[in-house]
Coordinates of C-alpha atoms and ligand atoms in Angstrom, one line a residue:
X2 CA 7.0 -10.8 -21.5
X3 CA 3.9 -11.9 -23.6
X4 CA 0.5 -10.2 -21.9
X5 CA -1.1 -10.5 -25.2
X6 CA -3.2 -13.5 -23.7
X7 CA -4.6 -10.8 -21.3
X8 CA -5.0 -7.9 -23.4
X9 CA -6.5 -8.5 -26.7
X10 CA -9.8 -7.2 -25.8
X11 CA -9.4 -5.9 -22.7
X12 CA -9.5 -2.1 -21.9
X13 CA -9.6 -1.5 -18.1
X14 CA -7.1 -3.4 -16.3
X15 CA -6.9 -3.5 -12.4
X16 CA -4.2 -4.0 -10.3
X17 CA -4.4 -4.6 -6.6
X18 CA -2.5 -6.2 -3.8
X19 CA -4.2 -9.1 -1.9
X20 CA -1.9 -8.8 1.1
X21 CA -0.3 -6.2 3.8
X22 CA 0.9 -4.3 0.7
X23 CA 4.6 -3.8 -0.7
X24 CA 4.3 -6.8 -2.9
X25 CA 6.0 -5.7 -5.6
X26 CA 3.1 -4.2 -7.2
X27 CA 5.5 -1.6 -8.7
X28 CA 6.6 -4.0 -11.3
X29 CA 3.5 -4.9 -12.8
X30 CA 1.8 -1.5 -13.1
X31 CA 4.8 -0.6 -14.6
X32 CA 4.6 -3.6 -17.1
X33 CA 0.8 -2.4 -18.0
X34 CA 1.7 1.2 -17.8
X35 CA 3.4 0.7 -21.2
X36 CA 0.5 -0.9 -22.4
X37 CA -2.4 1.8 -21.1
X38 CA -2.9 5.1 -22.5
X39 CA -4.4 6.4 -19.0
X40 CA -3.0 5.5 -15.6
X41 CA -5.0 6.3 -12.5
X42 CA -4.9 5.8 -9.1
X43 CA -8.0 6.3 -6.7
X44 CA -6.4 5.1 -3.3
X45 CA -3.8 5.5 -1.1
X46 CA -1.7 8.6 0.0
X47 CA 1.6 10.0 0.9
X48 CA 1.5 6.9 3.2
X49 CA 1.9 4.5 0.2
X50 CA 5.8 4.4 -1.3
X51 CA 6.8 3.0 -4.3
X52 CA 10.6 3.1 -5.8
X53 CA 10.9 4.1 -9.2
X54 CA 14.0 4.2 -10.8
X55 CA 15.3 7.2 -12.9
X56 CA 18.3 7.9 -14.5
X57 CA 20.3 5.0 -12.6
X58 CA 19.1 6.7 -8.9
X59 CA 16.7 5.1 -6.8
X60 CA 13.4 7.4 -5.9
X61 CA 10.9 6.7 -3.5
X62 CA 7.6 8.4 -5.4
X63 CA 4.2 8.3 -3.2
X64 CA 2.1 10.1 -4.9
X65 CA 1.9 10.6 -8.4
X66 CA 1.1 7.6 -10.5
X67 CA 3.6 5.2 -11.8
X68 CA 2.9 5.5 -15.2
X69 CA 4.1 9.4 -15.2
X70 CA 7.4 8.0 -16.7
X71 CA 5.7 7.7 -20.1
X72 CA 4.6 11.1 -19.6
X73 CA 6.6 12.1 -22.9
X74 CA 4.8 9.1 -24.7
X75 CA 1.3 10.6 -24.7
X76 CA 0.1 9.0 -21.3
X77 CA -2.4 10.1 -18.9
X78 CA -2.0 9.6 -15.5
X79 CA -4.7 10.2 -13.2
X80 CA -5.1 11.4 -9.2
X81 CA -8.1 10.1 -8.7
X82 CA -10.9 11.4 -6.2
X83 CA -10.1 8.6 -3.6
X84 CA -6.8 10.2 -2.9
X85 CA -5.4 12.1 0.4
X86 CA -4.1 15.0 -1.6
X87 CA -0.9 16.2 0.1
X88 CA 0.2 19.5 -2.0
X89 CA 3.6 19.6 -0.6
X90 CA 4.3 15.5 -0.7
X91 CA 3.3 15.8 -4.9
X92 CA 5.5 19.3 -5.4
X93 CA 8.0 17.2 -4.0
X94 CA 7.8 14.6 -6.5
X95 CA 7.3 17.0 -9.8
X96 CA 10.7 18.6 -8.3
X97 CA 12.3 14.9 -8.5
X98 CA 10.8 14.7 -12.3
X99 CA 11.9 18.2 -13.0
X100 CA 15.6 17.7 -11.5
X101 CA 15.7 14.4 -14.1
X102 CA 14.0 16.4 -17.2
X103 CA 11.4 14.2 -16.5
X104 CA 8.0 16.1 -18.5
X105 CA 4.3 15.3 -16.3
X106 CA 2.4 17.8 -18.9
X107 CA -0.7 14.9 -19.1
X108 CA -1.1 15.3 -15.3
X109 CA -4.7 15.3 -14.3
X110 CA -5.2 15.8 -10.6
X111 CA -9.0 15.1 -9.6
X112 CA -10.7 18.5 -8.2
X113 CA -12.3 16.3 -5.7
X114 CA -9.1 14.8 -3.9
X115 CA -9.2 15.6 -0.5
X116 CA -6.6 17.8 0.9
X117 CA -4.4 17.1 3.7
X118 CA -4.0 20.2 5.7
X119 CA -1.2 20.7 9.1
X120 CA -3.4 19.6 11.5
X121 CA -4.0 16.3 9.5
X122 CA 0.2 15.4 9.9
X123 CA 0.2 16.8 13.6
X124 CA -2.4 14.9 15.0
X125 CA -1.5 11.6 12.8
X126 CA 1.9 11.9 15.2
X127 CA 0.8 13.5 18.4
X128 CA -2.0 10.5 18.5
X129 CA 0.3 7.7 17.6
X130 CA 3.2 9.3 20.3
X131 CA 0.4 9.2 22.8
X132 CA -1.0 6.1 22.1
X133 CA 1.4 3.7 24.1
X134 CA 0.2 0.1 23.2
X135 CA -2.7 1.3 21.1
X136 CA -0.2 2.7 18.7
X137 CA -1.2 1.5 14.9
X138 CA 1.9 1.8 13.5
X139 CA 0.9 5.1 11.3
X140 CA 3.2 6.3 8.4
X141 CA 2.8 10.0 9.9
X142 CA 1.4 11.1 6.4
X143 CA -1.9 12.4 8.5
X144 CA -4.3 9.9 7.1
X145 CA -6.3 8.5 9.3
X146 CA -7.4 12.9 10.5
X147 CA -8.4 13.5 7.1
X148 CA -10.5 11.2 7.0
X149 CA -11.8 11.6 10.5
X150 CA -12.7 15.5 8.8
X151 CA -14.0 13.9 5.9
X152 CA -16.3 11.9 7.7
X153 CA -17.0 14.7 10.4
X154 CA -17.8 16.9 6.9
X155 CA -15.5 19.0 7.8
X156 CA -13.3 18.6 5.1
X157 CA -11.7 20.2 2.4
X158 CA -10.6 18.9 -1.4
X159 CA -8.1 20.3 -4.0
X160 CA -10.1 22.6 -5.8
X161 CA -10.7 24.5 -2.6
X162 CA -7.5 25.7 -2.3
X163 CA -8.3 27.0 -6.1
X164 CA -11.3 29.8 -4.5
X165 CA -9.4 31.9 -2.3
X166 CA -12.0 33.6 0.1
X167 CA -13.9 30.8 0.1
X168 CA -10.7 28.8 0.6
X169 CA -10.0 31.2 3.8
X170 CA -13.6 30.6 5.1
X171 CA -13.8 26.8 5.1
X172 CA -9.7 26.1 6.4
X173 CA -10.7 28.6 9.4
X174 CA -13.5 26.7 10.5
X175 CA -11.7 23.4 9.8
X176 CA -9.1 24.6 12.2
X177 CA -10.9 26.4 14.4
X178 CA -12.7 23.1 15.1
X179 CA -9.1 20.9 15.1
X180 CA -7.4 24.0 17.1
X181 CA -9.6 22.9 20.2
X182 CA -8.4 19.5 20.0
X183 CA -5.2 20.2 20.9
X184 CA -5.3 21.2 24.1
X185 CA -4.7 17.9 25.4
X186 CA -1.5 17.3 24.2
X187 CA 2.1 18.8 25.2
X188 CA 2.8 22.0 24.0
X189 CA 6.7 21.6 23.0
X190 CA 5.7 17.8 21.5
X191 CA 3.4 19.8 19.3
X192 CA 6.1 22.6 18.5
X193 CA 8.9 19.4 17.8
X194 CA 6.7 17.6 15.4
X195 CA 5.7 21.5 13.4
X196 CA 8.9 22.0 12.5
X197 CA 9.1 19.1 10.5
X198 CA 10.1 19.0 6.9
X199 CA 6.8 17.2 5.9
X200 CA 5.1 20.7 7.7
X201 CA 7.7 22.4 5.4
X202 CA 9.8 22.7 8.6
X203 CA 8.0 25.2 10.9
X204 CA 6.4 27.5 8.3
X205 CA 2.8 27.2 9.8
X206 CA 3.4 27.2 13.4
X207 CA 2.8 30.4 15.4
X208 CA 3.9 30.9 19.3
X209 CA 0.8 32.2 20.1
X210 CA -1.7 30.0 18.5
X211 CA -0.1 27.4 17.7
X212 CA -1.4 26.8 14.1
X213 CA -0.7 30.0 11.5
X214 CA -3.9 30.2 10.0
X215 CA -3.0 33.1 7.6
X216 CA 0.3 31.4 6.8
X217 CA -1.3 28.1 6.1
X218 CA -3.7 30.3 3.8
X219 CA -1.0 32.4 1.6
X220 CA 1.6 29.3 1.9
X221 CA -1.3 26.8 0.2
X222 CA -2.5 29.5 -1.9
X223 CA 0.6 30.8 -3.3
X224 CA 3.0 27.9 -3.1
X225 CA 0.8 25.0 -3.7
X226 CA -2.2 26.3 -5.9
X227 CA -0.5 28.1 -8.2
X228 CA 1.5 25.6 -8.8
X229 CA -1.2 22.5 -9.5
X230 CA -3.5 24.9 -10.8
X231 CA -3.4 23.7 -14.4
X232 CA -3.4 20.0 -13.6
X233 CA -6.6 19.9 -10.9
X234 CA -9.6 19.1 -13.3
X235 CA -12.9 16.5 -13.2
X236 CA -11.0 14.1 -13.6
X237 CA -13.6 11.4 -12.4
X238 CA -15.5 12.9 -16.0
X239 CA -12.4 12.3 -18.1
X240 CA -12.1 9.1 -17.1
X241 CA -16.1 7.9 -17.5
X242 CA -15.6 9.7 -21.5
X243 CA -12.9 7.6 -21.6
X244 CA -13.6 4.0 -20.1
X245 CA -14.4 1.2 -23.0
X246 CA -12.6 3.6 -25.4
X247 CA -9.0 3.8 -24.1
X248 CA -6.7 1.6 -22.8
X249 CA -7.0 2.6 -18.7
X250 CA -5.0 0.6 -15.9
X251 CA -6.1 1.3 -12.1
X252 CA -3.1 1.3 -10.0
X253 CA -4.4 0.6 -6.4
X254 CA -2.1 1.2 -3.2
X255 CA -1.5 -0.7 -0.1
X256 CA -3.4 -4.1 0.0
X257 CA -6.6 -6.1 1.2
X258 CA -5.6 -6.5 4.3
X259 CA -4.8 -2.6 5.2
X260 CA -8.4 -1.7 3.9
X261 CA -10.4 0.0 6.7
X262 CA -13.9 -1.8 5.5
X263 CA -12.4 -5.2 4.8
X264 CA -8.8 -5.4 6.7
X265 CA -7.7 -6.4 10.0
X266 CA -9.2 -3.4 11.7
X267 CA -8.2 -1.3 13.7
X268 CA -4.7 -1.9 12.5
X269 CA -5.4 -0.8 8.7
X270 CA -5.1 2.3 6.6
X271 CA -8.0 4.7 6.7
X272 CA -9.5 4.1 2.8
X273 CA -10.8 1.2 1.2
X274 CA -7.6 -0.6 -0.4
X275 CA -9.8 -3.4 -2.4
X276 CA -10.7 -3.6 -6.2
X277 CA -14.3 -1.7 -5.0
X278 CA -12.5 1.1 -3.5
X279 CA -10.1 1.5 -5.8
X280 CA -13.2 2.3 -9.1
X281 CA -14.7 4.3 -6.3
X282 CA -11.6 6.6 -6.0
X283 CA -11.5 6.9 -9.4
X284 CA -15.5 7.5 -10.4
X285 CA -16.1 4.4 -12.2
X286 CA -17.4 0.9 -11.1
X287 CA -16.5 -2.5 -10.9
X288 CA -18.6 -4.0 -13.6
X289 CA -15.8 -1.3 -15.4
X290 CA -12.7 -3.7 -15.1
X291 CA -12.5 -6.0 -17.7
X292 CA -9.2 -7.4 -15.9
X293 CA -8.6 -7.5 -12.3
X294 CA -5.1 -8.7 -11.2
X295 CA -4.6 -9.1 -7.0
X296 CA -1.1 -9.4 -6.1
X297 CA 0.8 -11.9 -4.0
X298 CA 3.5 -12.4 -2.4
X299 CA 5.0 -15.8 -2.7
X300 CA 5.5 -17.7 -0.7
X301 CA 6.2 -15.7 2.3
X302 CA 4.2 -12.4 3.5
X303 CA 5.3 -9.1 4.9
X304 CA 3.0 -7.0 7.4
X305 CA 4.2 -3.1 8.3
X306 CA 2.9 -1.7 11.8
X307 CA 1.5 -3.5 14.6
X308 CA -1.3 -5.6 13.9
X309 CA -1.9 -9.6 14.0
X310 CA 0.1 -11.6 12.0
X311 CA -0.5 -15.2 12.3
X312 CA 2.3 -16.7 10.2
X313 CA 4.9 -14.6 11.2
X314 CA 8.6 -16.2 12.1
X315 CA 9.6 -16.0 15.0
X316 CA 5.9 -14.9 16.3
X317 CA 5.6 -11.8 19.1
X318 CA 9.4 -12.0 19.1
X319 CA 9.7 -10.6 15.6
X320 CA 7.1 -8.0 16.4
X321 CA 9.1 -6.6 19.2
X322 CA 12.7 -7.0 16.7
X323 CA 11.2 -5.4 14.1
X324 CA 10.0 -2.6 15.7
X325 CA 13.6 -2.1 17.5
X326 CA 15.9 -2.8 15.0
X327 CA 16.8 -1.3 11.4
X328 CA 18.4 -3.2 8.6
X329 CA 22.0 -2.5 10.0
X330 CA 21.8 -3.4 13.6
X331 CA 19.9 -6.9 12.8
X332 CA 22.5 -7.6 10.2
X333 CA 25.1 -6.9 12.9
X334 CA 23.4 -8.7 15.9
X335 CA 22.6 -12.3 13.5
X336 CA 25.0 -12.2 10.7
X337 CA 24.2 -16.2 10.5
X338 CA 20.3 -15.6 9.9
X339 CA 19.5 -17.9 7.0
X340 CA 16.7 -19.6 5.1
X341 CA 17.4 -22.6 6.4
X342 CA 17.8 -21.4 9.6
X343 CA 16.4 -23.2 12.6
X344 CA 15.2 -20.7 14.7
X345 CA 12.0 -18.9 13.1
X346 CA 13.2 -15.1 14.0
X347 CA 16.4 -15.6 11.9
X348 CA 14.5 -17.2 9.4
X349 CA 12.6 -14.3 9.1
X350 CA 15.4 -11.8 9.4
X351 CA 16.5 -14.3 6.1
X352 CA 14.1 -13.5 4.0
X353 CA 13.5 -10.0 4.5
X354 CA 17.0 -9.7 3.7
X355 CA 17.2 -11.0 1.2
X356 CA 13.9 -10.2 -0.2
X357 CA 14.8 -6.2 1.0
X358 CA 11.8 -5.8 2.9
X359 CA 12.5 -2.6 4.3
X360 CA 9.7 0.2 4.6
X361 CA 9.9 2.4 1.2
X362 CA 8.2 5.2 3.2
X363 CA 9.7 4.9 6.5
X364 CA 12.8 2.5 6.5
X365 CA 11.3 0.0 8.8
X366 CA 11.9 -3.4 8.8
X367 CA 8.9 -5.4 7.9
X368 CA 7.8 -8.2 9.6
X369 CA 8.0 -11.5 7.5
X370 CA 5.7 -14.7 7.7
X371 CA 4.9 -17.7 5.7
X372 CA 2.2 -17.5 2.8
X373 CA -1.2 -17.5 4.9
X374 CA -3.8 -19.1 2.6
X375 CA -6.8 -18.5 5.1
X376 CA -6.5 -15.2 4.1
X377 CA -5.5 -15.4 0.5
X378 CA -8.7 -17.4 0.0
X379 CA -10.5 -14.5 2.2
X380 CA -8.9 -11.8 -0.2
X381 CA -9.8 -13.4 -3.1
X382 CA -13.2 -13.3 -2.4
X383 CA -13.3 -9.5 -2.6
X384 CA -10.8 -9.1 -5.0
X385 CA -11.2 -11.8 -7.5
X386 CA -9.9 -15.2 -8.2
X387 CA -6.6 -13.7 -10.8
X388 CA -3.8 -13.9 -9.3
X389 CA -0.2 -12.6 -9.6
X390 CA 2.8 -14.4 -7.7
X391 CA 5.8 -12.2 -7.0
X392 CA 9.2 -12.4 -5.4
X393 CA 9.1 -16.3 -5.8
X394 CA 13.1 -16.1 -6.1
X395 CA 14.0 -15.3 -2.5
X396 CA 12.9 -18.5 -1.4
X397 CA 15.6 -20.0 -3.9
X398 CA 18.0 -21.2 -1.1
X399 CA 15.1 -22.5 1.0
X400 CA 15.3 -26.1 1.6
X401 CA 11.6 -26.1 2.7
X402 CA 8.6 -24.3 2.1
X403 CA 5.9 -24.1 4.4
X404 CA 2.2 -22.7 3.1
X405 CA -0.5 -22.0 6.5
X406 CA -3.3 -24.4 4.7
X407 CA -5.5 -23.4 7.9
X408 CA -5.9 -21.8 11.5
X409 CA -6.9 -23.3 15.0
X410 CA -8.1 -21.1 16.8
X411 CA -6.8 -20.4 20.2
X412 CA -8.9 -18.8 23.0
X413 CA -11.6 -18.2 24.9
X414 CA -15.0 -18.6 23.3
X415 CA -16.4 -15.4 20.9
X416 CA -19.2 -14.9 19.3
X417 CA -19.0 -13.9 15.9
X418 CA -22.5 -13.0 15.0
X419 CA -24.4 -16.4 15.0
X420 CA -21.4 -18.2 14.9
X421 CA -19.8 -19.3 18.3
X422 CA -16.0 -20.0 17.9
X423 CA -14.3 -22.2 20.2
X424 CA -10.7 -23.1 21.3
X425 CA -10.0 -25.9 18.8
X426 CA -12.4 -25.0 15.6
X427 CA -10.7 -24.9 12.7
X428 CA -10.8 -21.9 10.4
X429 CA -10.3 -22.3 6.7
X430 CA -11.4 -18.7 5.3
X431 CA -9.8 -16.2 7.8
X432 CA -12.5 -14.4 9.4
X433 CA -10.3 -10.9 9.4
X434 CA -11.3 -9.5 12.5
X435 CA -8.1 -8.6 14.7
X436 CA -9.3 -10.2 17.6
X437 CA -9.6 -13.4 15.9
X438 CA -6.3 -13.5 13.6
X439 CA -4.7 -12.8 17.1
X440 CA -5.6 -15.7 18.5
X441 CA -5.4 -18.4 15.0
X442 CA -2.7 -20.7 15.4
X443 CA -1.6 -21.5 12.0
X444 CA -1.4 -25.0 10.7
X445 CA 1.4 -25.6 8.2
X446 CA 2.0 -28.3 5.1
X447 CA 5.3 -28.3 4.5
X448 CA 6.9 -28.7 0.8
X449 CA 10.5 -29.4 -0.5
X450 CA 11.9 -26.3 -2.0
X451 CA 13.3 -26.1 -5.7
X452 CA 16.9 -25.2 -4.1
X453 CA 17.9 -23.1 -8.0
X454 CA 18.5 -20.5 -9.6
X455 CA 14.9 -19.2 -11.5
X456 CA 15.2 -15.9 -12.6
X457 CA 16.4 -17.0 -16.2
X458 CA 13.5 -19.7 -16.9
X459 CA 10.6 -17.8 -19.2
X460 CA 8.0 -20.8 -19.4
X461 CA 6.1 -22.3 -16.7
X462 CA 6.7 -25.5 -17.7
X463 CA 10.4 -25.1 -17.6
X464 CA 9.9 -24.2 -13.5
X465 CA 11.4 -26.6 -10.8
X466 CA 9.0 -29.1 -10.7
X467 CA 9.1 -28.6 -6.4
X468 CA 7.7 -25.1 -7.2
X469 CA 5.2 -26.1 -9.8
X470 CA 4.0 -28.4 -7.1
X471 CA 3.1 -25.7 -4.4
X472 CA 1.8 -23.5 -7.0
X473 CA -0.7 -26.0 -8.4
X474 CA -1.9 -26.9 -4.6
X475 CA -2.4 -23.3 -4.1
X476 CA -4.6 -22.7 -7.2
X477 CA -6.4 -25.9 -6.3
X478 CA -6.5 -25.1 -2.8
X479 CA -7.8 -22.1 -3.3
X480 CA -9.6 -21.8 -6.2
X481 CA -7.5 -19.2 -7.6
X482 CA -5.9 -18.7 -10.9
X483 CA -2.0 -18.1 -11.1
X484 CA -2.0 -15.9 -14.4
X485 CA 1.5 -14.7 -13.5
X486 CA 4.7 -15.6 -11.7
X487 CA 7.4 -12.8 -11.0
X488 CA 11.0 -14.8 -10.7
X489 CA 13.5 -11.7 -10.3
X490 CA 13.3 -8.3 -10.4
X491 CA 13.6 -7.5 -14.2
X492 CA 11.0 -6.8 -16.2
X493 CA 11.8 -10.0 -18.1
X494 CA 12.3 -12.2 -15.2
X495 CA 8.3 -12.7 -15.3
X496 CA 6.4 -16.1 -16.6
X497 CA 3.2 -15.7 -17.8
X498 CA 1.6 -19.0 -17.0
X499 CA -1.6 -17.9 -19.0
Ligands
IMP503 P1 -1.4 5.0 7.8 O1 -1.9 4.6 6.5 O2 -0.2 5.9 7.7 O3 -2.5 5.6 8.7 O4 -0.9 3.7 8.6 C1 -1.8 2.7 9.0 C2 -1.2 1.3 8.8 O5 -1.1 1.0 7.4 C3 0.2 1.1 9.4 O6 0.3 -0.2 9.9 C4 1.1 1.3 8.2 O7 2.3 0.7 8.4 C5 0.3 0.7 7.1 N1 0.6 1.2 5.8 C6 0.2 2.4 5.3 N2 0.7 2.5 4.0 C7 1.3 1.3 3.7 C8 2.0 0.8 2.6 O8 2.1 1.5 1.5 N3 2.6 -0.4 2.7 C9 2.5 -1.1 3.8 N4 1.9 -0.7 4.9 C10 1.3 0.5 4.9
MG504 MG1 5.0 0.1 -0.8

């Protein structure tokens, strides 16, 4: 693969996902990863998963950054400020390094991260067990409490945990505050979900008070700090000594879409996933990134959790299968599901087969749709008009394609500020407000598919001529501009279309 088009010049490269997330990001930030001399990451938390293979096994890493692999080259990689620190999630994952004589020595873990604590992971679960058909769909990973604490300014951040009485003096008013909270919910539910192996498996529950607040204390103090201690740093002042001179890529986590100031709220993550919030998390700015690459599925789209999902096959049906089923009992149940099945749930149970769209965090099945360009061209708009394409290959077998070029929408009149939307308008840039998206009826073009094998063709011009067609209407359509197109999972199965 030939990025030197891209690079020669270039010495802050972005990468972000313009969807639901898990759109084979991983790839790509690996690919630049060689080519940067720092990695950093400023969003996303224990709730974001991405599978990194080591010594032939299969991993599932959340936290650290991808490019700690070339730790023993010299890199840098960077935990920004932006991050949900989870001490015990990150130990976890220096344990996996260790166990595969893996070095991290150039870790840098901002001072400024803010620290997930118990009572985050306890009330990310008691709320989402409690919330019936409000639930969001939460990862369990306690993010959407830490940042109700940071918000509340009640929070904490990594180099707390490095003070110890002062340490002592803020977690005991954090959780004296939290503490009171939980006397709405069921005492054994609460007593089940502490004596899980993310709340290292009971070790800061107490009878009597439910949370250990001296445990907590020595247990973060002693088994946490001392272990980060010589990675936590300003990292946010590395990085601004360092932009323009090195070589920097920003990996960002999750997508567009799950961004709590520009997704599909309230069914989102609880940080801003988008380019801005990524050069937030890490103490730089926009006007920083000389590159910014958004990532896309193609041509088909994944969403994780509940939340609305206007191209999805097989519609409310799929929501309700995805959310029952697991990999094994929906291969069982439609061993037939195919790409060219008829009906639209089977279709989708198709492609996320074959395109193994299983959660890498929690297993889950995600739900699959066709590509949505209303939102693409909404996403773009935040994120930049680069684009990558990725996972093209799994619609190989598909003997049509079909792209949403556009929405109708479909209820009762709503007014969106000054505009008044009625049953019939059409909508060409999603307006991504939930209530909305949940009631867009999507409007399809549909295309031939290329029906042949891709993964071994290295120039664009050598594609399928079928899938050179819907990837010119889309950059047309959309004003956007294709730079890259993933064909297979190998680093080498990649075009770069320029
Ligand atoms: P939370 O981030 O755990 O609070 O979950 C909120 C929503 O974001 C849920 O719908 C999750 O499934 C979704 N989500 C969080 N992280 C990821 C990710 O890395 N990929 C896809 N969806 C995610
Ligand atoms: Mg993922």
């Amino acid at each position: 693969m030939k990025l030197n088009i891209f690079l020669d010049e270039k010495k802050t490269v972005a990468i972000v996902c313009n969807q639901w997330g898990d759109t084979g990001k991983g790839k790509f930030v690996d690919y630049f990863a060689k080519w940067a001399d720092i990695i950093a990451r400023g969003t996303g938390e224990a709730n974001a998963g991405h599978t990194i293979i080591l010594n032939n096994k299969k991993y599932v890493f959340h936290l650290v950054p991808s490019g700690i692999l070339y730790d023993s080259l010299g890199k840098i990689n960077v935990v920004g400020r932006g991050v949900a620190f989870d001490p015990r999630a990150f130990i976890e994952e220096l344990n996996i390094l260790d166990k595969e004589n893996m070095t991290y020595n150039n870790l840098k873990i901002s001072l400024n991260a803010k620290l997930i604590l118990p009572c985050h992971i306890l009330f990310d679960r008691l709320k989402e067990s409690n919330a019936g058909a409000n639930k969001i769909g939460t990862t369990g990973r306690g993010i959407g409490p830490i940042y109700v604490d940071h918000y509340d300014r009640k929070g904490l951040t990594v180099n707390d945990m490095l003070n110890k009485s002062l340490f002592e003096k803020k977690l005991k008013k954090n959780i004296t505050e939290n503490l009171s909270l939980l006397k709405n919910y069921d005492k054994e539910m609460i007593k089940t979900i502490l004596m899980h192996s993310h709340l290292e498996n009971g070790a800061f529950y107490n009878e009597e008070t439910i949370l250990d607040i001296p445990q907590i204390i020595n247990y973060y103090t002693e088994n946490y700090a001392d272990k980060l201690r010589k990675y936590i740093c300003d990292a946010e002042e590395f990085l601004r000594e360092n932009v323009h001179k090195k070589k920097i890529l920003l990996e960002g986590a999750q997508g567009l879409l799950l961004s709590v100031d520009h997704g599909s709220y309230p069914y989102v993550t609880s940080c801003d996933t988008t380019i801005s919030g990524l050069t937030k998390g890490v103490g730089l700015s926009e006007k920083d990134v000389d590159l910014n690459l958004g990532i896309v599925k193609a041509f088909y789209m994944t969403r994780v959790g509940q939340g609305p999902f206007p191209t999805e096959m097989g519609g409310e049906l799929s929501d309700k299968h995805c959310s029952s089923n697991t990999k094994d009992t929906e291969r069982a149940t439609y061993p037939n599901a195919s790409l060219n099945s008829e009906d639209e749930l089977q279709l989708g149970i198709a492609v996320r087969y074959i395109g193994q769209e299983y959660g890498a965090t929690t297993g889950r099945p995600r739900r699959t749709g066709w590509l949505d360009l209303p939102l693409l061209r909404r996403a773009t708009i935040t994120n930049g008009p680069d684009i990558i394409l990725t996972k093209v290959d799994v619609l190989n077998d598909a003997k049509k394609i079909k792209l949403c070029t556009e929405y109708e929408y479909n209820g009762d009149n709503y007014y969106y500020g000054d505009k008044l939307i009625k049953k019939g308008d059409k909508i060409k840039i999603a307006i991504v407000d939930s209530l909305i998206l949940g009631r867009c009826k999507p409007i399809y073009k549909e295309f031939p598919g290329w029906l042949s094998e891709i993964k071994n063709i290295k120039e664009y011009k050598d594609l399928p001529q079928n899938l050179k067609n819907i990837v010119e209407y889309i950059e047309k359509d959309c004003n956007v501009n294709v730079r890259i197109i993933s064909v297979g999972a190998e680093r080498d199965e990649t075009i770069i279309k320029g």
